[in-house]
Tab-separated table of C-alpha atoms in Angstrom:
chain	number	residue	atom	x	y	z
A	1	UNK	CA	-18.306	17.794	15.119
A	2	UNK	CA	-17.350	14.477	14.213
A	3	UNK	CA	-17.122	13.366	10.420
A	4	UNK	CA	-18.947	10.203	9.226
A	5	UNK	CA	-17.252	8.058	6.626
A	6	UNK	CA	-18.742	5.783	4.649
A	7	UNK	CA	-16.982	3.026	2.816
A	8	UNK	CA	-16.793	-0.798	2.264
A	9	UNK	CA	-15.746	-2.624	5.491
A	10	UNK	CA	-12.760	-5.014	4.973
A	11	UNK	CA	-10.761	-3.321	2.950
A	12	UNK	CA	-8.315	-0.076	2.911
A	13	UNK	CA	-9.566	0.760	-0.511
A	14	UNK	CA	-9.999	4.497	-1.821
A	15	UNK	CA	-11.236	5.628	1.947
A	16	UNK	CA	-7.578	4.907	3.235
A	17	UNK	CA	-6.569	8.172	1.503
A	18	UNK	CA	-9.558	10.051	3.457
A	19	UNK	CA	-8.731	8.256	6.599
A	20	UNK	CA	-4.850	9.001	6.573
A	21	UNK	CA	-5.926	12.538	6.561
A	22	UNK	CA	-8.234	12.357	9.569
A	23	UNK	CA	-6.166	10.645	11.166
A	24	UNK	CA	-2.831	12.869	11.300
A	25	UNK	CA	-4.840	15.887	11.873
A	26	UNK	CA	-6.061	13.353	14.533
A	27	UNK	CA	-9.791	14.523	13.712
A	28	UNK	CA	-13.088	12.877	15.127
A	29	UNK	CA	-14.352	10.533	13.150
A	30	UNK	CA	-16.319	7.313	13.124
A	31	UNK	CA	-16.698	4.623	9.724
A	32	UNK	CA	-20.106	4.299	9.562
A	33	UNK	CA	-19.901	0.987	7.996
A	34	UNK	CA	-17.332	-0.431	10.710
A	35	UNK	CA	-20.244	-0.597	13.008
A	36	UNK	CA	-22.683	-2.980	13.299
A	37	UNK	CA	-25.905	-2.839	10.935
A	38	UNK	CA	-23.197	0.313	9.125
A	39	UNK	CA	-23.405	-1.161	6.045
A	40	UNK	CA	-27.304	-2.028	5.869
A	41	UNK	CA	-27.292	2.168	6.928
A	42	UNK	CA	-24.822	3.075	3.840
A	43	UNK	CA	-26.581	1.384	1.318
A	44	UNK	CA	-29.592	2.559	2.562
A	45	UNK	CA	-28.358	5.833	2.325
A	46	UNK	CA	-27.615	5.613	-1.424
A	47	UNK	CA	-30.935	4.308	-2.674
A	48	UNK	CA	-32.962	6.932	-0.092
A	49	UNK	CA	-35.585	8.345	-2.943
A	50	UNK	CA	-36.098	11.235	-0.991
A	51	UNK	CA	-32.638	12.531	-0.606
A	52	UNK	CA	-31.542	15.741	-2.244
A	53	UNK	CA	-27.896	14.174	-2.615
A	54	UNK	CA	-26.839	10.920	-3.467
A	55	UNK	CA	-23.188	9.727	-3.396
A	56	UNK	CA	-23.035	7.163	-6.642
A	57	UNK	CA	-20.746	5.442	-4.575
A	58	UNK	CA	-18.705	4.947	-1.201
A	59	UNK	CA	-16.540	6.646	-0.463
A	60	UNK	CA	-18.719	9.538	0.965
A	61	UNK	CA	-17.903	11.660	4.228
A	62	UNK	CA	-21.414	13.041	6.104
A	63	UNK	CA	-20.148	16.504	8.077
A	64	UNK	CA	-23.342	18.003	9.477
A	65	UNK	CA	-26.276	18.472	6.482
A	66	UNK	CA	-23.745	17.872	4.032
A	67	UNK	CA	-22.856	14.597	1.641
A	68	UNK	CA	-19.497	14.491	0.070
A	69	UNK	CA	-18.833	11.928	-2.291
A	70	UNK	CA	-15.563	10.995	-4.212
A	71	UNK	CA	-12.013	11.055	-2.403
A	72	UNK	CA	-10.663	13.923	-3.887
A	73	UNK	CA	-13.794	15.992	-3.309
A	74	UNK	CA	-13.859	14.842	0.303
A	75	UNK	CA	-9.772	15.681	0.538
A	76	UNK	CA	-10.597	19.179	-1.480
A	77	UNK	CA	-13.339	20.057	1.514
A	78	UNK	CA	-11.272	18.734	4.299
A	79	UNK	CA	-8.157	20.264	3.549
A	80	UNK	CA	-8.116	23.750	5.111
A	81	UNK	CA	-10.378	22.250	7.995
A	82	UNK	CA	-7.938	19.661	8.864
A	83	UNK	CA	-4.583	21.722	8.319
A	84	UNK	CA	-3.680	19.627	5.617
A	85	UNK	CA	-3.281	21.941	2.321
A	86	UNK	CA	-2.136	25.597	1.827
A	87	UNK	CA	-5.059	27.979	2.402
A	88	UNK	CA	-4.984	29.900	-0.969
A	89	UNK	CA	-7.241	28.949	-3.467
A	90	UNK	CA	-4.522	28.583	-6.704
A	91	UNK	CA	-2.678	26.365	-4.358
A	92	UNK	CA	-5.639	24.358	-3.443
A	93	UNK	CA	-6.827	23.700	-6.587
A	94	UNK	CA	-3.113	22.874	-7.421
A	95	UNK	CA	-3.176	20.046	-4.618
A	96	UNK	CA	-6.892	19.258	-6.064
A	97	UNK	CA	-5.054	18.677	-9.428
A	98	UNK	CA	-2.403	16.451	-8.169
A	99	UNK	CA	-4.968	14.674	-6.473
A	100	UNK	CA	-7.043	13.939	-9.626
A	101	UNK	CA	-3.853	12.779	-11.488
A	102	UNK	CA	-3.596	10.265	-7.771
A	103	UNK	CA	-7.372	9.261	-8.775
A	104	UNK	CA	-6.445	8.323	-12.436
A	105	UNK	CA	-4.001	6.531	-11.634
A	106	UNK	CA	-5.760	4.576	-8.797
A	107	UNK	CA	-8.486	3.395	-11.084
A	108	UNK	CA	-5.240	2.472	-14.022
A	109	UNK	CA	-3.946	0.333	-10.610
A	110	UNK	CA	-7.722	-1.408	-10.284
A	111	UNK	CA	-7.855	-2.058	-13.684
A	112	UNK	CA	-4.768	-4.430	-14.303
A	113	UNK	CA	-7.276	-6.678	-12.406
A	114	UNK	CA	-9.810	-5.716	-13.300
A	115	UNK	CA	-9.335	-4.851	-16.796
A	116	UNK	CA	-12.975	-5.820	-18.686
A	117	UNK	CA	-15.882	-6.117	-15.998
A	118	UNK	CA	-16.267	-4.525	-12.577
A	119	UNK	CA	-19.016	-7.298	-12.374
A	120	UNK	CA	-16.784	-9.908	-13.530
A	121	UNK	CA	-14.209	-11.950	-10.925
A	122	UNK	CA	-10.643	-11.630	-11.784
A	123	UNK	CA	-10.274	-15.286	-12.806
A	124	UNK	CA	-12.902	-14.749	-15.549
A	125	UNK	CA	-10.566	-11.660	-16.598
A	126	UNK	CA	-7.347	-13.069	-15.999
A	127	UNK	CA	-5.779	-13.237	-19.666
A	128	UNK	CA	-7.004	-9.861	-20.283
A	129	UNK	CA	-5.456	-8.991	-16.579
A	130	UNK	CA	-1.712	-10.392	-17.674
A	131	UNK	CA	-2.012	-7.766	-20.627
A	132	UNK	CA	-2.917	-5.138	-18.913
A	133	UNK	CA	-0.449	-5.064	-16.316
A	134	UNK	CA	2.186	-5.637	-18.826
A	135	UNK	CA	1.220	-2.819	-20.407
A	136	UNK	CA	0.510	-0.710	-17.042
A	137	UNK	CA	4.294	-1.875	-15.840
A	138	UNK	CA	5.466	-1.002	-19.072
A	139	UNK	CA	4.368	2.238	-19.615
A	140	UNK	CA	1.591	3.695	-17.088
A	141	UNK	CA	3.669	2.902	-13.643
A	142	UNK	CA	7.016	4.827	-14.945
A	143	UNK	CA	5.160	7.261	-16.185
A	144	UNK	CA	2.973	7.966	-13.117
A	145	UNK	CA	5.767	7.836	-10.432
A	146	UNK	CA	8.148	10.141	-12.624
A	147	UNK	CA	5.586	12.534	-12.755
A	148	UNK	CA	4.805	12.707	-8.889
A	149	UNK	CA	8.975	12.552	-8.671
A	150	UNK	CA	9.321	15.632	-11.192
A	151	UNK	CA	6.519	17.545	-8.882
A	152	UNK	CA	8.515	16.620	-5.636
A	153	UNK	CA	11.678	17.914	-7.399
A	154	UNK	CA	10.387	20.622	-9.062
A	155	UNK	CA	7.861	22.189	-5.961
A	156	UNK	CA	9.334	25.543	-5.919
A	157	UNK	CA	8.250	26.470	-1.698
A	158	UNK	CA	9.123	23.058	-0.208
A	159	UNK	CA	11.472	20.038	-1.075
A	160	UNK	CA	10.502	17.561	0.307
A	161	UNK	CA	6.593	17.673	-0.179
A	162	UNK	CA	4.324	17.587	-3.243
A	163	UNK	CA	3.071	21.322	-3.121
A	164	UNK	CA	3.412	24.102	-0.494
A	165	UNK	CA	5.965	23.975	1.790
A	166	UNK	CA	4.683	21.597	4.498
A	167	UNK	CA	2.397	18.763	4.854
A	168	UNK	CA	-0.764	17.879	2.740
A	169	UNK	CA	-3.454	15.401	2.535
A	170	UNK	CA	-1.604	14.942	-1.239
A	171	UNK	CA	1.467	13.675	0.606
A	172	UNK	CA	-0.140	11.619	2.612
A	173	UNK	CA	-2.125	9.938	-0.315
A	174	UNK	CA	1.359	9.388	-2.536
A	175	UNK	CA	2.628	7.423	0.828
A	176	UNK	CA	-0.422	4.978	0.511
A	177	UNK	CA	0.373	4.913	-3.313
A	178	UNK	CA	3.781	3.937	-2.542
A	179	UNK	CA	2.592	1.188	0.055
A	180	UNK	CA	-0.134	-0.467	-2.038
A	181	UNK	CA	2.228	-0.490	-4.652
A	182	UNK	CA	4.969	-2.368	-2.739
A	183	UNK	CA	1.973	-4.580	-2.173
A	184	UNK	CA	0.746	-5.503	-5.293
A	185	UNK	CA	3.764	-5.433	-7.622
A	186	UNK	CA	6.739	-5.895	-5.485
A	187	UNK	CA	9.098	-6.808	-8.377
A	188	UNK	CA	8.290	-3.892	-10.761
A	189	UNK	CA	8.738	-1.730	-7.209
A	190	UNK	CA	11.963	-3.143	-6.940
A	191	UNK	CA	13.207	-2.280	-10.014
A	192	UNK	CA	11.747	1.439	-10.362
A	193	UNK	CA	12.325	2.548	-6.794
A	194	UNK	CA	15.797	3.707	-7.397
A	195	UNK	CA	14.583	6.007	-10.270
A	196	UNK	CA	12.119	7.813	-7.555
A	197	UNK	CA	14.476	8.754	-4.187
A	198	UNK	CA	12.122	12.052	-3.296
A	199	UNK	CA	8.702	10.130	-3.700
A	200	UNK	CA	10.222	7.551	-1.308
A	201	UNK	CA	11.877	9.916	0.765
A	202	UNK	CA	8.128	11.174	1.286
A	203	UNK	CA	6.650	7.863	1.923
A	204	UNK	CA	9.353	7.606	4.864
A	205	UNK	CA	8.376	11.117	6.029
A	206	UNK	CA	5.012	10.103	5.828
A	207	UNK	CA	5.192	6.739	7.826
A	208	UNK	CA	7.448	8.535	10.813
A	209	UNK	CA	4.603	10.910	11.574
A	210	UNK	CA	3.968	10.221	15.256
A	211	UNK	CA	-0.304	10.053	14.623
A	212	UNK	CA	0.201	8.275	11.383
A	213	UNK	CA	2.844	5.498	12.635
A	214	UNK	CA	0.318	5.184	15.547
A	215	UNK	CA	-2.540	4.631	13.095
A	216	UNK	CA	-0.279	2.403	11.066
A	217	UNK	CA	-0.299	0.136	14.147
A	218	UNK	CA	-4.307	0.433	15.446
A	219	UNK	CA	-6.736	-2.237	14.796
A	220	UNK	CA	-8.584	1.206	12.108
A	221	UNK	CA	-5.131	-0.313	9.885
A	222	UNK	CA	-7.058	-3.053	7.616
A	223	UNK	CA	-4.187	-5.384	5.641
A	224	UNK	CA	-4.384	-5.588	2.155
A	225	UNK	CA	-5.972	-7.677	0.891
A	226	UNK	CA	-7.239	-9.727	-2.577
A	227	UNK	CA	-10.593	-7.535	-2.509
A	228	UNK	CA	-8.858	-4.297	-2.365
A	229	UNK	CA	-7.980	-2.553	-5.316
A	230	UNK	CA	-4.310	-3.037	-4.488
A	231	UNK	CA	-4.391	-7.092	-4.994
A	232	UNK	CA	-0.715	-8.903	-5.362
A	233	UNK	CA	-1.475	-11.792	-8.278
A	234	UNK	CA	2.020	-12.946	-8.734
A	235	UNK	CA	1.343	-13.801	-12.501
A	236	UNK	CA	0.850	-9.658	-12.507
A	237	UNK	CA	4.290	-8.901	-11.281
A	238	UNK	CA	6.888	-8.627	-13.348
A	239	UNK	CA	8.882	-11.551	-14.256
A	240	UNK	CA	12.426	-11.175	-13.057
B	1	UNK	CA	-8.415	38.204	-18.705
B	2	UNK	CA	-8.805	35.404	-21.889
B	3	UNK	CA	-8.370	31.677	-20.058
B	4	UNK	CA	-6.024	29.680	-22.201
B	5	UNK	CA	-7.557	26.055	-22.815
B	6	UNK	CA	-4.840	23.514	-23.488
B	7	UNK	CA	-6.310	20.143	-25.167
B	8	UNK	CA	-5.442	17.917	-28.289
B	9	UNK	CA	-6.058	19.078	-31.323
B	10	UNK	CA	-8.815	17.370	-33.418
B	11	UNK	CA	-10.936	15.600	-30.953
B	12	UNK	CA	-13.658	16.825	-28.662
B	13	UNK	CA	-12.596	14.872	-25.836
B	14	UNK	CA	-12.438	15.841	-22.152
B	15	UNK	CA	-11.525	19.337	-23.036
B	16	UNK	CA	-15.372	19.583	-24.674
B	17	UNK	CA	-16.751	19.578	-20.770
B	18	UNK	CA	-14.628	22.700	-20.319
B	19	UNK	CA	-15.594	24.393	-23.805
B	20	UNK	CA	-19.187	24.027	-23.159
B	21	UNK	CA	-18.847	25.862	-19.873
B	22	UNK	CA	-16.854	28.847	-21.558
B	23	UNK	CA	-19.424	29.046	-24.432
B	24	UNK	CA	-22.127	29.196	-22.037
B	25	UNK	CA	-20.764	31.896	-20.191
B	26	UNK	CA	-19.542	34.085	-23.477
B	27	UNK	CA	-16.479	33.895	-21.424
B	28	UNK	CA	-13.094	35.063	-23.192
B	29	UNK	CA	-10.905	32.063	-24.196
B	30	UNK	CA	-7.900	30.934	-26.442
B	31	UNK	CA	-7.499	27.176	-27.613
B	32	UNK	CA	-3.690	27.209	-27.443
B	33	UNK	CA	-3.346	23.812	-29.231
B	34	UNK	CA	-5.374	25.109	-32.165
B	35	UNK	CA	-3.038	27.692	-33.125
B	36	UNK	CA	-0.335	27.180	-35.525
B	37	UNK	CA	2.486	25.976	-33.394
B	38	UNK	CA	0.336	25.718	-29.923
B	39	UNK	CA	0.679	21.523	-29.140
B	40	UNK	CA	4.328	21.906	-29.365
B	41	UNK	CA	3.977	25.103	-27.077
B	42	UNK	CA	1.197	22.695	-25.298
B	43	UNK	CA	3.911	20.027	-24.474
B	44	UNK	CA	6.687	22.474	-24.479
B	45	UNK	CA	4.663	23.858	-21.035
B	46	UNK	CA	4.303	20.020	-19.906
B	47	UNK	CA	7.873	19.029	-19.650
B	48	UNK	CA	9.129	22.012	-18.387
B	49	UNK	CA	11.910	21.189	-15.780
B	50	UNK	CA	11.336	24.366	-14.348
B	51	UNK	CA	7.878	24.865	-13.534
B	52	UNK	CA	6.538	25.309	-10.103
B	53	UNK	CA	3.541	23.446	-11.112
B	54	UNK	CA	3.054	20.842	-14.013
B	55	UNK	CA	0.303	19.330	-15.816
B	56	UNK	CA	-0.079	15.681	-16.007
B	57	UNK	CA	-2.021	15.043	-18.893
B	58	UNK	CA	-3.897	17.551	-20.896
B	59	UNK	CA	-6.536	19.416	-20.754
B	60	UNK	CA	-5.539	22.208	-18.319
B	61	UNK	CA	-6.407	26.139	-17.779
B	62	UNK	CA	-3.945	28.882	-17.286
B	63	UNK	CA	-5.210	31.580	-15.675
B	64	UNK	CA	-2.667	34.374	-15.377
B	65	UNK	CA	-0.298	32.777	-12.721
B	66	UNK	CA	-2.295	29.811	-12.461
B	67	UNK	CA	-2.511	26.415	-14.188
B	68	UNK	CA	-5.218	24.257	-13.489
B	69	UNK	CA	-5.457	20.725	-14.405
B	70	UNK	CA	-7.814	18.158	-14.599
B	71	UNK	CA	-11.615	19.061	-16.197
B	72	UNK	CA	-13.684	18.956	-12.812
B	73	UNK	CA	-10.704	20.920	-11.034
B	74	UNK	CA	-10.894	22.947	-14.079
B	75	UNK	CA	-14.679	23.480	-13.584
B	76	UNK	CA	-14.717	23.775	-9.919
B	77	UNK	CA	-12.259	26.734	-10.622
B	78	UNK	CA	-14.292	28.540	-13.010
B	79	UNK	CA	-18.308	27.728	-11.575
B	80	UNK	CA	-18.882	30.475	-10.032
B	81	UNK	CA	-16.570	32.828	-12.108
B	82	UNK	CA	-18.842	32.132	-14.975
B	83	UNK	CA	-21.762	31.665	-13.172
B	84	UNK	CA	-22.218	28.155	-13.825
B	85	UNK	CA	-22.953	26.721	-9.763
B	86	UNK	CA	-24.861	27.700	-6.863
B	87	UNK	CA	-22.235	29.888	-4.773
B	88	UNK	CA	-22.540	28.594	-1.475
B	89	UNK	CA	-19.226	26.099	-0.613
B	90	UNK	CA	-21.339	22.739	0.315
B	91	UNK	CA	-23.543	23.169	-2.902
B	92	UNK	CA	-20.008	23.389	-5.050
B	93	UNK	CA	-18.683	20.648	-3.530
B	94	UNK	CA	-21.937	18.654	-4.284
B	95	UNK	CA	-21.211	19.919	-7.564
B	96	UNK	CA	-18.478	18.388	-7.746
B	97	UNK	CA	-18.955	15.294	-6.677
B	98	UNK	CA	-21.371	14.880	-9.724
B	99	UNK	CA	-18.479	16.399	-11.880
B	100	UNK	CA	-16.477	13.685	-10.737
B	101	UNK	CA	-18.869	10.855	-11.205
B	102	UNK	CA	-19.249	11.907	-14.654
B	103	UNK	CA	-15.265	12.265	-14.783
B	104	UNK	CA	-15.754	8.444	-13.764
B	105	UNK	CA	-17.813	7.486	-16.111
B	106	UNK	CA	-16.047	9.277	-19.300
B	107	UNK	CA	-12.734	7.224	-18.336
B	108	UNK	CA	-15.110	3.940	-18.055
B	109	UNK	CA	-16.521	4.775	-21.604
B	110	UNK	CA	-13.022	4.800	-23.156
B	111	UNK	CA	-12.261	1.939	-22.118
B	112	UNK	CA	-15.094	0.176	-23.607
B	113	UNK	CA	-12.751	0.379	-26.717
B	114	UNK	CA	-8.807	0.690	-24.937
B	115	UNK	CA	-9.486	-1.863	-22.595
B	116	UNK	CA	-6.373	-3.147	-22.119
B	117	UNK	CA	-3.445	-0.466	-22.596
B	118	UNK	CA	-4.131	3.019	-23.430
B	119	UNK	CA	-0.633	2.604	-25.692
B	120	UNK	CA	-2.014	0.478	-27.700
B	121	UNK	CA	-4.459	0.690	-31.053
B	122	UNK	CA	-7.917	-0.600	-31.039
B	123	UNK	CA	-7.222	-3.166	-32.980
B	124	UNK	CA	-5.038	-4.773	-30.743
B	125	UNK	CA	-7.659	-5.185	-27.989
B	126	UNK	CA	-10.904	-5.738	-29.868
B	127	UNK	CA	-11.262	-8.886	-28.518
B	128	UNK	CA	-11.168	-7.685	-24.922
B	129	UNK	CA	-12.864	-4.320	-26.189
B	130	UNK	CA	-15.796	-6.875	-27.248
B	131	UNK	CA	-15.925	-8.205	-23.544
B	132	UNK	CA	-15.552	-4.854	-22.186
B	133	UNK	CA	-18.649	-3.410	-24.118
B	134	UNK	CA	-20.586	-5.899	-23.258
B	135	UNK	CA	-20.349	-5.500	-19.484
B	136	UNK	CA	-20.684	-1.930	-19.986
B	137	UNK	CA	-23.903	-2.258	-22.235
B	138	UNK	CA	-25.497	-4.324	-19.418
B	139	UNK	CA	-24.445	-3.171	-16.180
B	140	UNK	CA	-22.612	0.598	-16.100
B	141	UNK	CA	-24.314	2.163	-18.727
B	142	UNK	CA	-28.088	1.697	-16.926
B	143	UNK	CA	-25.993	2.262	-13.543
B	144	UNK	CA	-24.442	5.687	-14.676
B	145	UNK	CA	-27.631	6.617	-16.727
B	146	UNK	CA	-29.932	5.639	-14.126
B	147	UNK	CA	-28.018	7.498	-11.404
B	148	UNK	CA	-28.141	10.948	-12.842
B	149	UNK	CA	-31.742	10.298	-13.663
B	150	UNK	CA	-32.240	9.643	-9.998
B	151	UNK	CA	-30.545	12.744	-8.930
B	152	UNK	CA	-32.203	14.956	-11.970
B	153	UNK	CA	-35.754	13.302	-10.154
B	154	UNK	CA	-34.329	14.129	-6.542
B	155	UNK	CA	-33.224	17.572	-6.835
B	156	UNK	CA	-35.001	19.373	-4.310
B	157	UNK	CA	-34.278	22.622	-5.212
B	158	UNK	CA	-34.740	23.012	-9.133
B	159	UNK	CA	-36.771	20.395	-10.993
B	160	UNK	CA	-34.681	19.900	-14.429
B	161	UNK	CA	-31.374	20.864	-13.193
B	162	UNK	CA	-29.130	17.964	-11.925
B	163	UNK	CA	-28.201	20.935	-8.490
B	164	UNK	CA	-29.626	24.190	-7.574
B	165	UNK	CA	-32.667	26.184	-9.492
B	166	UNK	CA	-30.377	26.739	-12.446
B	167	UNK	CA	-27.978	25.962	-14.977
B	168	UNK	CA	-24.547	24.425	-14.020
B	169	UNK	CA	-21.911	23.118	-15.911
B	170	UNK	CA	-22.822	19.697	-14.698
B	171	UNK	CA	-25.890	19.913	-16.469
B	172	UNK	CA	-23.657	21.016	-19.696
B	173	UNK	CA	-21.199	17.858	-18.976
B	174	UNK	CA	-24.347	15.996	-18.731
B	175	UNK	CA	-25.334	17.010	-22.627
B	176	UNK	CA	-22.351	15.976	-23.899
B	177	UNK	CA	-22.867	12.855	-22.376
B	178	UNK	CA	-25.433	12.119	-24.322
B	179	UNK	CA	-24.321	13.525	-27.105
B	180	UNK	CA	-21.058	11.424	-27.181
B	181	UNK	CA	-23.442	8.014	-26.170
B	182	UNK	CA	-26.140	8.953	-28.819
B	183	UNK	CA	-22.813	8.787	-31.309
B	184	UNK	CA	-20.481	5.885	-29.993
B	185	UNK	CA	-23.760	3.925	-28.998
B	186	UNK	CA	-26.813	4.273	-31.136
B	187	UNK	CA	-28.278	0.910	-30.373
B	188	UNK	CA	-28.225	0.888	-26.960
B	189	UNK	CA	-29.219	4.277	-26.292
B	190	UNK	CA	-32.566	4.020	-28.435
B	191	UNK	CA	-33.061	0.714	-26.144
B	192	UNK	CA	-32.311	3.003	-23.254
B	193	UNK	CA	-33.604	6.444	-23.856
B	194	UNK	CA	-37.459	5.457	-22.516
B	195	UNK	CA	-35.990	4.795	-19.217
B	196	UNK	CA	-34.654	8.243	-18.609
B	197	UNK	CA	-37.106	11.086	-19.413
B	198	UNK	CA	-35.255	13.898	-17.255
B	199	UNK	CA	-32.107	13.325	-19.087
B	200	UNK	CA	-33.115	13.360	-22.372
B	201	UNK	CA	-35.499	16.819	-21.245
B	202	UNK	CA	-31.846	18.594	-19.920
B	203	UNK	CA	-29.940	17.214	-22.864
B	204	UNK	CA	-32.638	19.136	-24.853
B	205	UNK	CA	-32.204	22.018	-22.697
B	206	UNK	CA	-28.928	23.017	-23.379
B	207	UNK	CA	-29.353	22.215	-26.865
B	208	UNK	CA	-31.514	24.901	-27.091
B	209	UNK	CA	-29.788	27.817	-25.163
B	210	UNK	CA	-28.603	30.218	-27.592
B	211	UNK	CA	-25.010	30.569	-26.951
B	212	UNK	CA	-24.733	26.623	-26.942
B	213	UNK	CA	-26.802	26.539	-30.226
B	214	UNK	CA	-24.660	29.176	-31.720
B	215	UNK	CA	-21.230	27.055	-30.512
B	216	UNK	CA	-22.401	24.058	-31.773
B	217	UNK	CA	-23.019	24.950	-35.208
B	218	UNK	CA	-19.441	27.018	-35.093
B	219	UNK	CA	-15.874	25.995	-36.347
B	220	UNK	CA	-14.818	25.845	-32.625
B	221	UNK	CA	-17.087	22.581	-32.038
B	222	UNK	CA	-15.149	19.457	-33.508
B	223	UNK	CA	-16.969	16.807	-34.580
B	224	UNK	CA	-16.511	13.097	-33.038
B	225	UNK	CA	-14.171	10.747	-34.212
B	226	UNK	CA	-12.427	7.544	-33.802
B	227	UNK	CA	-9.533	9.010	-31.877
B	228	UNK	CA	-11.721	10.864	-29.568
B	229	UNK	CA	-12.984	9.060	-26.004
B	230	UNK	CA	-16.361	8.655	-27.904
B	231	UNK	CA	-16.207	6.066	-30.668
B	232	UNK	CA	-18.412	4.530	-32.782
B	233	UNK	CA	-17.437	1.157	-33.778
B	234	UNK	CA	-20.911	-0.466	-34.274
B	235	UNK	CA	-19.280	-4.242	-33.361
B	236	UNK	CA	-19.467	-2.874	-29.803
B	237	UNK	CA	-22.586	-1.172	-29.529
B	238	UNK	CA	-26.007	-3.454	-28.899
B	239	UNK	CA	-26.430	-6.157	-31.529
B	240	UNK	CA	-30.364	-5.619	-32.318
């Protein structure tokens, strides 16, 4: 059976965390929206008046009759198909958790550019922006990244990963965290990194995984870019 | 077994989606942070350097060995035990996904007034929270609103439910929804209300089961406030 994913073409955005688990289980899948007339079918798809289920918004994954909106609900159905959490429900609901608090802090990450008006372009936003991000460098990044390094320290089966002893799709999500990060505020990165050595011992784990490096380097790889929700805006950065 | 809820003292808030639920259900439950001496226990649990599994943010369930975090996790966990979603796996996880949108949209209401930096008081973003409310007002309130409507109309199974033939603790998130809006946004929401019959017909719903009657007009329901995630300062609500 092979999964259909539907998100925004151009852009990593929030599918990159659903796609980075497809791809190192090394699943069949195709991005709906990749394809030509895709995106004319996905929006389509989310104003059909007929359908019994209708995703809000992309991301969504289609596997068989079934709809699936919402990364971490996608990553919550996909995990013990794909290999990718501990089978055990308390377990999976504490990757689900961790997952949420990745979520959170995703939309915290949009928001420093975004910080008054989805509708609104950054430059109409942009004094609003610079006090935001102070404020997220300040206090929300430190606070984030020492919570996914406590969790890393403190995961009682498996140093080395966020929960369980092995692999999950939550790992694979904190190494995208890590990257857009890197991206978008490389001198606040700088500066924390040497406060988080197991989170970026996991990104490293992460981007050595033979399927995942290989995916790293395939044309399904989009760059960053200044319509993603990881944007780099210098003025953003801190100021060293 | 009594589930321990863990949430701020004073306030509603997120941890309301959860109480609903319980109430609903009759279901056995402790508000730890209520107790004399339970937020210090609350945080005491938070920054444990020895736990296996840890919290982010508050609120979160403890269930015998098990600590669950994050209100849709939270209510994912506990649907079926209380009878609150259809039991087969695809119809939870659709479930969810309206869980989370909602999740969404709670996190996009509170911003309407912390728009800039969640460390920082109201008043030092009003400008911005101005801005903020405006977009909201005009674009994500009749998105969000409009959506659930939609799916309330769409539901193929159960006419007045928002999934399945019955009662679900979306449709009790979906109450306090309006319930906190109604509050934080009385303007608007009269200017809205027309356009979204179903909604207002579920809100009344709930209202009216017994168990949620009984809670609401109990000690255990808070009322809102200007610390909680609903506020109601009428500078950003619609200027009639």
């Amino acid at each position: 059976m092979t999964y259909k994913l539907y998100y925004w073409d151009g852009i990593p955005g929030r599918g990159e965390f659903v796609r980075l688990a497809l791809e190192e289980a090394g699943a069949p899948y195709v991005e709906v929206a990749r394809r030509p007339g895709g995106t004319a079918e996905m929006l389509k798809l989310m104003s059909d008046t007929g359908a019994g289920t209708i995703p809000f918004a992309p991301p969504f994954l289609i596997d068989g009759d079934l709809t699936i909106p919402h990364v971490a609900n996608i990553l919550f159905y996909l995990g013990p198909k794909l290999g990718l959490v501990p089978e055990d429900e308390g377990t999976r609901h504490v990757a689900n958790g961790l997952q949420l608090t990745i979520t959170d802090f995703v939309t915290e990450i949009h928001d420093t550019h975004h910080p008054v008006g989805v509708s609104l372009y950054y430059e109409e936003q942009k004094q609003e922006a610079l006090k935001r991000s102070a404020d997220f460098l300040a206090e929300r990044l430190p606070k984030f990244l020492g919570y996914f390094e406590r969790v890393l320290n403190q995961n009682p089966t498996g140093r080395g990963h966020v929960v369980g002893k092995a692999l999950s799709y939550v790992d694979l999500s904190l190494f995208h965290i890590v990257e857009g990060l890197r991206y978008a505020f490389p001198n606040a990165m700088r500066a924390i990194e040497g406060s988080v050595p197991n989170l970026l011992a996991l990104h490293d784990l992460v981007a050595a995984r033979p399927r995942i490096r290989n995916y790293l380097l395939s044309e399904r790889r989009l760059a960053f870019n200044a319509s993603d929700i990881f944007r780099h805006y210098p003025e953003l950065d801190r100021q060293d």
